[in-house]
Amino acid sequence: MQENKTPRPPVVALINPPYFKGFSRTQRSPGVIKSGTMYYPYWLAHAAAVLEADGFDIMLYDCPAAGMDRAALLDALGALKPGLCFLETSTASAANDCAVAEEIKSRIPGVRICMGGTHVSALWKDTLDVHKGVDFVAIGEYDFTLRDLARAINARAHDFTGIEGLACRSADGASVSGPAREFIDDVDVLPWIAPIYKKFLNPANYYFAIAHHPMAMLIGGRGCPARCTYCVYPQVMHGHRYRTRSADSIVGEMLWIQKNMPEVREIVFEDDTFTADKRFARRVAELVKLRGVGLPWFANIRTNTDRETLALLKSAGLRCCAVGFESGDDAMLSAMHKGETVEVHRRFMKDCRELGIMVHGCFMVGFPGETRETMEATFNLAVELAPDSAQFYPVMPFPGTEYYKWARLSGVLDTLDYSRWLDAHGGHRTVISLPGLPAREIEKFCEGAYMRFHFGPSYVRSKLWQAFRQPSEGWRSLVAFYRFTANKIAAVFRRD
């Protein structure tokens, strides 16, 4: 009997690398968040599902969520002996992530290293030129780029320059990118990620202060038609055309979670704008009701969503939404190409309040022309709108965005040392100094606005009343307050 000489497919390890404890890499502004926020690695999960469906053995390591440090990861990989390691990156963690990649390369004989995510997609040439331990960069949507790379490695290929969406080194050592990969048109071809979560992750490790814990994070579609200058995912990863899954696929996955992950208490849709295609959002809501999904859910939406659509979403279980109000000044909204006005924000908030939809308000400062007066107008709008919770962030100039290009050309970017985009404990720092507004003043405004909003008398009264009327929401808020306070106290002791 002749021995089968067919090579065994390489084991593929998908890695969210270790960094700061509690570092949430997948969120739009990665960092250690005082509320304890930890996002699921949903990009990695999609790629893992594609590879598994293609017959590859896979392992997914979410190091920040699992509390796995670099030594533990290296030990695990040493035992696994993968043929290919894929690491997801972010701008603030890029230097750390590349160092982890190079250490894996030095410890695992013959392993190939590929990196993906927003930062290396925008700066793939810099990454390959500087970090010789990194063999490949998957640019943008990497689900099928990574699959094609794994297939090529399995076939013992030596030339990878023809793989769509992949940057690598040519035979002469130059950093080159292959043909551009088209965006996935039919997003239903992506397998469900919930089974990957169940197989490799612990839902208790993931936390979102404005959702009931534990939650599960899904994607209903990719892309966003909005042209906000600062938003990195549409500009770098998945484009401006909103490509949605079918309502049947989405609701089927929600029901799968309901049946197979009974610990999950809420589903969070992390699409940039779930209501960008209102017909799609309505179809999902109608099918959720028809098929009896019992879990409440959360979505990111824009303030131009009409009341009728909001009412239907609410009737289908939409409990809370996150909204990018961003600024209380119309000139700032115009500068960021938001496509909305303060009056639109007010109308939306009125509709949500009357319909009983909770709102998490997102506010940002640091745009072209920003002043102390426009920042205070933003805070005043937050108080006027009175969302259930609010965040106040400095704008982060992520490579690949229009805002980053403006910041560099205008000379307001303080540093290109991306490791300085976080403080010594992984919290956000401001790296933009505007005329008359130094970086530290922008930071202090954000810190102060958060405290003034959440500890103001009217807000405290509203939360006490909410706890009386809705005990489950009161408990959620109490847990969020405890996490925030504990992290603030820990930060004080770390400074000492």
Coordinates of C-alpha atoms in Angstrom, one line a residue:
M1 CA 0.0 0.0 0.0
Q2 CA 1.5 3.3 -1.1
E3 CA 1.9 6.0 1.6
N4 CA -0.2 9.1 1.0
K5 CA 2.3 11.9 0.3
T6 CA -0.2 14.8 0.3
P7 CA 1.1 17.4 2.8
R8 CA -1.1 18.1 5.8
P9 CA -2.5 21.7 5.7
P10 CA -0.7 24.0 8.1
V11 CA -2.4 24.8 11.3
V12 CA -3.3 28.5 11.3
A13 CA -3.2 30.5 14.5
L14 CA -5.2 33.7 14.6
I15 CA -4.0 36.0 17.3
N16 CA -5.2 39.2 19.0
P17 CA -1.8 39.9 20.5
P18 CA -1.0 40.6 24.2
Y19 CA -0.6 44.2 25.1
F20 CA -1.9 46.2 28.1
K21 CA -4.3 44.3 30.4
G22 CA -7.8 45.1 29.2
F23 CA -6.6 46.5 25.8
S24 CA -9.7 46.5 23.5
R25 CA -8.1 46.4 20.0
T26 CA -11.2 45.9 17.8
Q27 CA -13.1 49.0 18.8
R28 CA -12.9 52.1 16.6
S29 CA -10.5 53.9 19.0
P30 CA -8.5 51.1 20.6
G31 CA -7.3 51.4 24.2
V32 CA -7.8 50.4 27.8
I33 CA -11.2 51.9 28.5
K34 CA -12.1 53.0 32.1
S35 CA -15.5 51.3 31.8
G36 CA -13.8 48.0 31.2
T37 CA -15.0 47.7 27.6
M38 CA -13.7 44.7 25.8
Y39 CA -14.8 44.0 22.2
Y40 CA -15.0 40.6 20.6
P41 CA -12.3 40.0 17.9
Y42 CA -15.0 39.8 15.2
W43 CA -12.7 40.4 12.3
L44 CA -10.5 37.5 13.4
A45 CA -13.6 35.3 14.0
H46 CA -14.8 35.8 10.4
A47 CA -11.4 34.9 9.1
A48 CA -11.3 31.9 11.4
A49 CA -14.7 30.7 10.2
V50 CA -13.6 31.0 6.5
L51 CA -10.4 29.0 7.1
E52 CA -12.2 26.3 9.1
A53 CA -14.8 26.0 6.4
D54 CA -12.0 25.5 3.9
G55 CA -10.6 22.6 5.8
F56 CA -7.8 24.2 7.8
D57 CA -7.1 23.4 11.5
I58 CA -7.3 26.7 13.3
M59 CA -6.7 28.2 16.8
L60 CA -7.8 31.6 17.9
Y61 CA -6.0 33.4 20.8
D62 CA -7.6 36.5 22.1
C63 CA -4.8 37.4 24.5
P64 CA -6.1 40.7 26.0
A65 CA -9.6 39.2 26.8
A66 CA -8.2 36.0 28.2
G67 CA -5.4 37.6 30.2
M68 CA -2.7 35.8 28.2
D69 CA 0.7 37.5 28.3
R70 CA 3.5 37.2 25.7
A71 CA 5.2 34.3 27.5
A72 CA 2.0 32.2 27.7
L73 CA 1.2 32.9 24.0
L74 CA 4.7 31.8 23.0
D75 CA 4.4 28.6 25.0
A76 CA 1.0 27.8 23.5
L77 CA 2.3 28.4 20.0
G78 CA 5.4 26.3 20.7
A79 CA 3.1 23.4 21.5
L80 CA 0.8 24.0 18.6
K81 CA 3.5 24.5 16.0
P82 CA 1.4 26.5 13.5
G83 CA 2.5 26.9 9.9
L84 CA 0.9 30.3 9.7
C85 CA 0.3 32.9 12.3
F86 CA -2.0 35.9 11.6
L87 CA -1.9 38.9 14.0
E88 CA -4.4 41.7 14.1
T89 CA -3.0 45.2 14.7
S90 CA -4.1 48.7 15.6
T91 CA -2.2 52.0 15.3
A92 CA -1.6 52.5 19.0
S93 CA -0.4 48.9 19.5
A94 CA 1.5 48.5 16.2
A95 CA 5.1 48.6 17.6
N96 CA 4.1 46.0 20.3
D97 CA 2.3 43.8 17.8
C98 CA 5.2 43.8 15.3
A99 CA 7.6 42.9 18.2
V100 CA 5.3 40.0 19.2
A101 CA 5.3 38.9 15.5
E102 CA 9.1 38.9 15.4
E103 CA 9.4 37.0 18.6
I104 CA 7.0 34.3 17.3
K105 CA 9.1 34.2 14.1
S106 CA 12.3 33.6 16.1
R107 CA 10.7 30.9 18.4
I108 CA 8.7 28.8 15.9
P109 CA 10.8 27.2 13.2
G110 CA 9.4 27.7 9.7
V111 CA 6.4 29.7 10.7
R112 CA 5.1 32.4 8.3
I113 CA 3.8 35.6 9.8
C114 CA 1.0 37.7 8.4
M115 CA -0.5 40.8 9.9
G116 CA -3.8 42.6 9.2
G117 CA -6.0 45.4 10.5
T118 CA -6.4 49.1 10.0
H119 CA -2.8 50.3 10.7
V120 CA -0.9 47.8 8.6
S121 CA -3.5 48.1 5.8
A122 CA -2.8 51.8 5.6
L123 CA 1.0 51.5 6.1
W124 CA 1.8 48.0 4.7
K125 CA 5.0 49.1 3.0
D126 CA 6.4 50.7 6.1
T127 CA 5.5 47.6 8.0
L128 CA 7.3 45.2 5.7
D129 CA 10.3 47.5 5.2
V130 CA 11.0 47.9 8.9
H131 CA 9.8 44.6 10.4
K132 CA 11.7 41.8 8.7
G133 CA 10.0 39.2 10.9
V134 CA 6.7 40.0 9.2
D135 CA 6.3 38.1 5.9
F136 CA 2.9 39.3 4.7
V137 CA 0.3 42.0 5.3
A138 CA -3.3 41.4 4.4
I139 CA -4.8 44.7 3.2
G140 CA -8.3 45.6 4.1
E141 CA -11.0 42.9 4.3
Y142 CA -8.7 39.9 4.9
D143 CA -11.1 36.9 5.2
F144 CA -10.4 35.4 1.8
T145 CA -6.9 36.9 1.4
L146 CA -5.9 34.9 4.4
R147 CA -7.6 31.8 3.1
D148 CA -5.7 32.1 -0.3
L149 CA -2.4 32.6 1.6
A150 CA -3.0 29.5 3.6
R151 CA -3.8 27.6 0.5
A152 CA -0.6 28.8 -1.2
I153 CA 1.5 27.8 1.8
N154 CA -0.1 24.4 1.8
A155 CA 0.8 24.1 -1.9
R156 CA 4.4 25.0 -1.0
A157 CA 4.3 28.1 -3.2
H158 CA 7.3 30.3 -3.3
D159 CA 5.8 33.3 -5.0
F160 CA 2.9 35.1 -3.2
T161 CA 2.9 38.3 -5.3
G162 CA -0.2 37.3 -7.2
I163 CA -2.5 36.9 -4.2
E164 CA -5.2 39.5 -4.2
G165 CA -5.1 41.9 -1.3
L166 CA -1.7 40.6 0.0
A167 CA 1.5 42.6 0.4
C168 CA 4.7 40.7 0.7
R169 CA 8.3 40.8 -0.5
S170 CA 9.3 40.0 -4.1
A171 CA 12.2 37.8 -5.1
D172 CA 14.6 40.8 -4.9
G173 CA 13.4 41.7 -1.3
A174 CA 11.3 44.7 -2.3
S175 CA 8.0 45.3 -0.5
V176 CA 5.2 44.9 -3.0
S177 CA 1.4 44.5 -3.0
G178 CA -0.5 42.1 -5.1
P179 CA -3.7 42.9 -7.1
A180 CA -6.3 44.8 -5.2
R181 CA -9.0 42.5 -3.7
E182 CA -12.6 43.5 -4.4
F183 CA -14.8 43.9 -1.4
I184 CA -17.0 40.9 -0.7
D185 CA -20.2 41.6 -2.5
D186 CA -22.3 38.9 -1.1
V187 CA -21.5 39.0 2.7
D188 CA -23.7 35.9 3.2
V189 CA -20.7 33.8 1.9
L190 CA -19.0 34.5 5.3
P191 CA -19.8 31.7 7.7
W192 CA -21.4 32.6 11.1
I193 CA -19.0 33.8 13.7
A194 CA -21.1 32.7 16.7
P195 CA -19.9 29.1 16.5
I196 CA -16.3 30.4 16.5
Y197 CA -17.0 32.4 19.7
K198 CA -18.5 29.3 21.4
K199 CA -15.5 27.1 20.4
F200 CA -12.7 29.5 21.3
L201 CA -13.9 32.3 23.5
N202 CA -15.5 32.9 26.8
P203 CA -18.4 35.5 26.6
A204 CA -17.8 36.5 30.2
N205 CA -14.5 38.0 29.1
Y206 CA -16.2 40.6 26.9
Y207 CA -17.9 43.7 28.3
F208 CA -19.8 46.6 26.9
A209 CA -21.1 49.0 29.6
I210 CA -24.2 50.0 27.6
A211 CA -25.3 46.3 27.0
H212 CA -26.4 43.6 29.3
H213 CA -23.6 41.3 30.3
P214 CA -22.6 38.8 28.9
M215 CA -23.3 40.0 25.3
A216 CA -22.3 38.6 21.9
M217 CA -21.2 40.9 19.0
L218 CA -22.3 40.3 15.5
I219 CA -22.0 42.1 12.1
G220 CA -25.1 42.6 9.9
G221 CA -23.1 44.1 7.1
R222 CA -19.9 45.9 6.2
G223 CA -19.2 49.4 4.8
C224 CA -20.7 52.8 5.6
P225 CA -21.9 55.4 3.0
A226 CA -21.1 58.3 5.4
R227 CA -18.0 60.3 4.6
C228 CA -16.9 61.3 8.1
T229 CA -13.2 62.3 7.8
Y230 CA -12.0 60.6 11.0
C231 CA -13.7 57.1 10.7
V232 CA -11.1 54.5 9.9
Y233 CA -13.0 51.4 9.0
P234 CA -14.8 52.7 5.9
Q235 CA -11.7 54.4 4.7
V236 CA -9.2 51.6 5.3
M237 CA -11.0 48.3 5.8
H238 CA -14.4 47.9 4.2
G239 CA -15.3 50.9 2.0
H240 CA -18.3 53.1 1.7
R241 CA -20.9 50.8 0.2
Y242 CA -23.0 49.1 2.9
R243 CA -23.1 45.4 1.9
T244 CA -25.5 43.6 4.1
R245 CA -26.2 40.0 5.0
S246 CA -29.6 38.6 4.4
A247 CA -32.2 39.0 7.2
D248 CA -32.6 35.3 7.2
S249 CA -28.9 34.7 7.9
I250 CA -28.8 37.4 10.6
V251 CA -31.9 36.2 12.4
G252 CA -30.7 32.6 12.1
E253 CA -27.5 33.4 13.8
M254 CA -29.3 35.3 16.6
L255 CA -31.5 32.2 17.2
W256 CA -28.4 30.0 17.2
I257 CA -26.9 32.2 19.9
Q258 CA -30.2 32.1 21.9
K259 CA -30.1 28.3 21.7
N260 CA -26.4 27.4 22.0
M261 CA -25.1 30.3 24.1
P262 CA -27.7 30.6 26.9
E263 CA -25.4 32.8 29.0
V264 CA -25.7 35.6 26.4
R265 CA -28.2 38.3 27.5
E266 CA -27.9 40.7 24.6
I267 CA -26.7 40.9 21.0
V268 CA -24.6 43.9 19.9
F269 CA -24.5 44.7 16.1
E270 CA -21.2 46.4 15.5
D271 CA -22.0 47.6 11.9
D272 CA -20.8 51.2 11.4
T273 CA -24.4 52.2 10.7
F274 CA -27.1 49.5 11.0
T275 CA -29.7 51.8 9.5
A276 CA -27.7 53.0 6.5
D277 CA -30.0 50.8 4.4
K278 CA -33.4 51.3 6.1
R279 CA -35.1 48.6 4.0
F280 CA -32.5 46.1 5.3
A281 CA -33.0 47.3 8.9
R282 CA -36.7 46.9 8.5
R283 CA -36.5 43.4 7.1
V284 CA -34.3 42.3 9.9
A285 CA -36.7 43.8 12.5
E286 CA -39.7 42.2 10.9
L287 CA -38.0 38.7 10.8
V288 CA -36.8 39.1 14.4
K289 CA -40.5 39.5 15.4
L290 CA -41.7 36.7 13.1
R291 CA -39.2 34.1 14.2
G292 CA -39.4 34.9 17.9
V293 CA -35.9 36.1 18.8
G294 CA -36.2 36.8 22.5
L295 CA -32.9 38.6 23.1
P296 CA -32.7 42.3 23.2
W297 CA -30.2 43.9 20.8
F298 CA -28.1 47.0 20.3
A299 CA -26.9 48.8 17.1
N300 CA -25.0 51.8 15.9
I301 CA -27.2 54.2 14.0
R302 CA -27.3 57.8 12.7
T303 CA -29.5 60.6 13.7
N304 CA -31.1 60.8 10.2
T305 CA -33.0 57.6 10.9
D306 CA -36.7 58.3 10.6
R307 CA -39.2 57.8 13.4
E308 CA -41.1 55.1 11.6
T309 CA -38.0 52.9 11.3
L310 CA -37.0 53.6 14.9
A311 CA -40.5 52.5 16.1
L312 CA -40.2 49.2 14.1
L313 CA -36.7 48.5 15.5
K314 CA -37.9 49.1 19.0
S315 CA -40.9 46.8 18.5
A316 CA -38.4 44.1 17.4
G317 CA -36.2 44.3 20.5
L318 CA -33.8 47.2 19.9
R319 CA -33.0 48.2 23.5
C320 CA -30.3 50.8 23.0
C321 CA -28.4 52.5 20.2
A322 CA -25.0 54.3 19.9
V323 CA -25.1 57.5 18.0
G324 CA -22.3 59.7 16.8
F325 CA -23.7 63.2 17.7
E326 CA -20.0 64.2 17.8
S327 CA -20.4 68.0 18.1
G328 CA -22.8 70.7 19.3
D329 CA -21.5 73.1 16.7
D330 CA -22.8 72.9 13.1
A331 CA -19.5 74.3 11.7
M332 CA -17.6 71.4 13.3
L333 CA -20.2 68.9 11.9
S334 CA -19.5 70.4 8.5
A335 CA -15.8 70.3 9.0
M336 CA -15.9 66.5 9.7
H337 CA -18.3 65.9 6.8
K338 CA -20.9 64.4 9.2
G339 CA -23.8 65.2 6.9
E340 CA -26.0 66.0 9.9
T341 CA -26.9 69.1 11.9
V342 CA -27.6 69.9 15.6
E343 CA -31.3 70.2 14.8
V344 CA -31.3 66.7 13.3
H345 CA -29.7 65.5 16.5
R346 CA -32.4 67.1 18.6
R347 CA -35.2 65.6 16.5
F348 CA -33.7 62.2 16.7
M349 CA -33.2 62.3 20.5
K350 CA -36.8 63.4 20.9
D351 CA -38.1 60.5 18.8
C352 CA -35.9 58.0 20.8
R353 CA -37.1 59.3 24.1
E354 CA -40.8 59.1 23.1
L355 CA -40.3 55.6 21.7
G356 CA -38.4 54.3 24.7
I357 CA -35.1 53.6 23.0
M358 CA -32.1 54.2 25.1
V359 CA -29.2 56.2 23.5
H360 CA -25.5 56.2 24.1
G361 CA -24.1 59.5 22.8
C362 CA -20.7 59.7 21.3
F363 CA -19.0 63.2 21.3
M364 CA -15.6 64.1 19.8
V365 CA -13.5 67.2 19.9
G366 CA -10.3 68.3 18.0
F367 CA -11.6 69.0 14.5
P368 CA -10.4 71.8 12.2
G369 CA -11.4 75.1 13.6
E370 CA -12.2 73.7 17.1
T371 CA -12.1 76.2 19.9
R372 CA -12.9 76.3 23.6
E373 CA -16.3 77.7 22.7
T374 CA -17.1 74.9 20.3
M375 CA -16.0 72.2 22.8
E376 CA -18.2 73.8 25.4
A377 CA -21.1 73.9 22.9
T378 CA -20.6 70.1 22.5
F379 CA -20.8 69.5 26.2
N380 CA -23.9 71.7 26.5
L381 CA -25.6 69.8 23.7
A382 CA -24.8 66.5 25.5
V383 CA -26.5 67.9 28.6
E384 CA -29.5 69.1 26.6
L385 CA -30.0 65.8 24.8
A386 CA -29.5 63.8 28.0
P387 CA -28.7 60.4 26.5
D388 CA -28.6 57.4 28.8
S389 CA -24.8 57.6 28.8
A390 CA -22.1 59.5 26.9
Q391 CA -18.5 59.4 25.9
F392 CA -16.2 62.3 25.1
Y393 CA -13.1 61.5 23.0
P394 CA -10.4 63.4 21.3
V395 CA -10.3 62.8 17.6
M396 CA -7.7 60.2 16.8
P397 CA -5.8 60.7 13.4
F398 CA -5.7 57.1 12.2
P399 CA -3.4 56.5 9.1
G400 CA -5.4 56.1 6.0
T401 CA -8.1 58.6 6.9
E402 CA -8.8 62.1 5.6
Y403 CA -8.4 63.5 9.1
Y404 CA -4.9 62.0 9.3
K405 CA -3.9 63.5 6.0
W406 CA -5.2 66.9 7.1
A407 CA -3.4 66.6 10.5
R408 CA 0.0 65.9 8.8
L409 CA -0.4 68.6 6.2
S410 CA -1.5 71.2 8.7
G411 CA 1.3 70.4 11.1
V412 CA -1.0 69.8 14.1
L413 CA 0.1 66.1 14.6
D414 CA 2.4 66.1 17.6
T415 CA 4.2 62.8 16.9
L416 CA 4.5 59.9 14.5
D417 CA 5.6 57.6 17.4
Y418 CA 2.3 55.6 17.5
S419 CA 3.2 54.1 20.9
R420 CA 2.6 57.6 22.3
W421 CA -1.0 57.6 21.3
L422 CA -1.7 55.8 24.6
D423 CA -0.6 56.7 28.1
A424 CA 1.6 54.5 30.3
H425 CA -1.5 52.4 31.2
G426 CA -3.1 52.1 27.8
G427 CA -5.5 55.0 28.1
H428 CA -6.1 57.4 25.2
R429 CA -3.8 60.3 24.7
T430 CA -4.3 63.3 22.4
V431 CA -1.7 63.7 19.7
I432 CA -3.3 66.7 18.1
S433 CA -2.4 70.3 19.1
L434 CA -4.6 72.9 17.4
P435 CA -4.0 76.7 17.3
G436 CA -4.9 77.9 20.8
L437 CA -5.8 74.3 21.9
P438 CA -2.8 72.2 23.0
A439 CA -3.2 68.5 23.2
R440 CA -3.3 68.3 27.0
E441 CA -6.2 70.9 27.1
I442 CA -8.2 68.7 24.7
E443 CA -7.5 65.7 26.9
K444 CA -8.5 67.5 30.1
F445 CA -11.7 68.7 28.4
C446 CA -12.7 65.2 27.5
E447 CA -11.9 63.9 31.0
G448 CA -13.8 66.7 32.7
A449 CA -16.8 66.5 30.3
Y450 CA -17.2 62.8 31.2
M451 CA -17.2 63.5 34.9
R452 CA -19.5 66.6 34.7
F453 CA -22.0 64.7 32.6
H454 CA -22.2 61.5 34.6
F455 CA -22.0 63.0 38.0
G456 CA -24.2 66.0 37.4
P457 CA -27.3 66.3 39.6
S458 CA -29.8 65.9 36.7
Y459 CA -28.1 62.8 35.4
V460 CA -27.8 61.1 38.9
R461 CA -31.5 61.8 39.4
S462 CA -32.4 60.3 36.0
K463 CA -30.4 57.1 36.8
L464 CA -32.1 56.7 40.2
W465 CA -35.5 57.0 38.6
Q466 CA -34.5 54.6 35.8
A467 CA -33.3 52.1 38.4
F468 CA -36.7 52.3 40.2
R469 CA -38.7 51.8 36.9
Q470 CA -36.3 49.3 35.3
P471 CA -34.3 47.3 37.9
S472 CA -32.3 45.5 35.2
E473 CA -31.1 48.8 33.7
G474 CA -30.3 50.0 37.2
W475 CA -28.2 47.0 37.9
R476 CA -26.4 47.4 34.5
S477 CA -25.6 51.0 35.4
L478 CA -24.5 50.1 38.9
V479 CA -22.0 47.5 37.4
A480 CA -20.8 50.0 34.9
F481 CA -20.3 52.6 37.7
Y482 CA -18.4 50.1 39.8
R483 CA -16.1 49.2 36.9
F484 CA -15.4 52.8 36.1
T485 CA -14.7 53.8 39.7
A486 CA -12.5 50.8 40.2
N487 CA -10.4 51.6 37.1
K488 CA -10.2 55.3 38.2
I489 CA -8.9 54.3 41.6
A490 CA -6.4 51.9 40.1
A491 CA -5.2 54.6 37.8
V492 CA -4.5 56.9 40.8
F493 CA -2.5 54.2 42.6
R494 CA -0.5 53.5 39.4
R495 CA 0.4 57.2 39.1
D496 CA 1.6 57.1 42.7

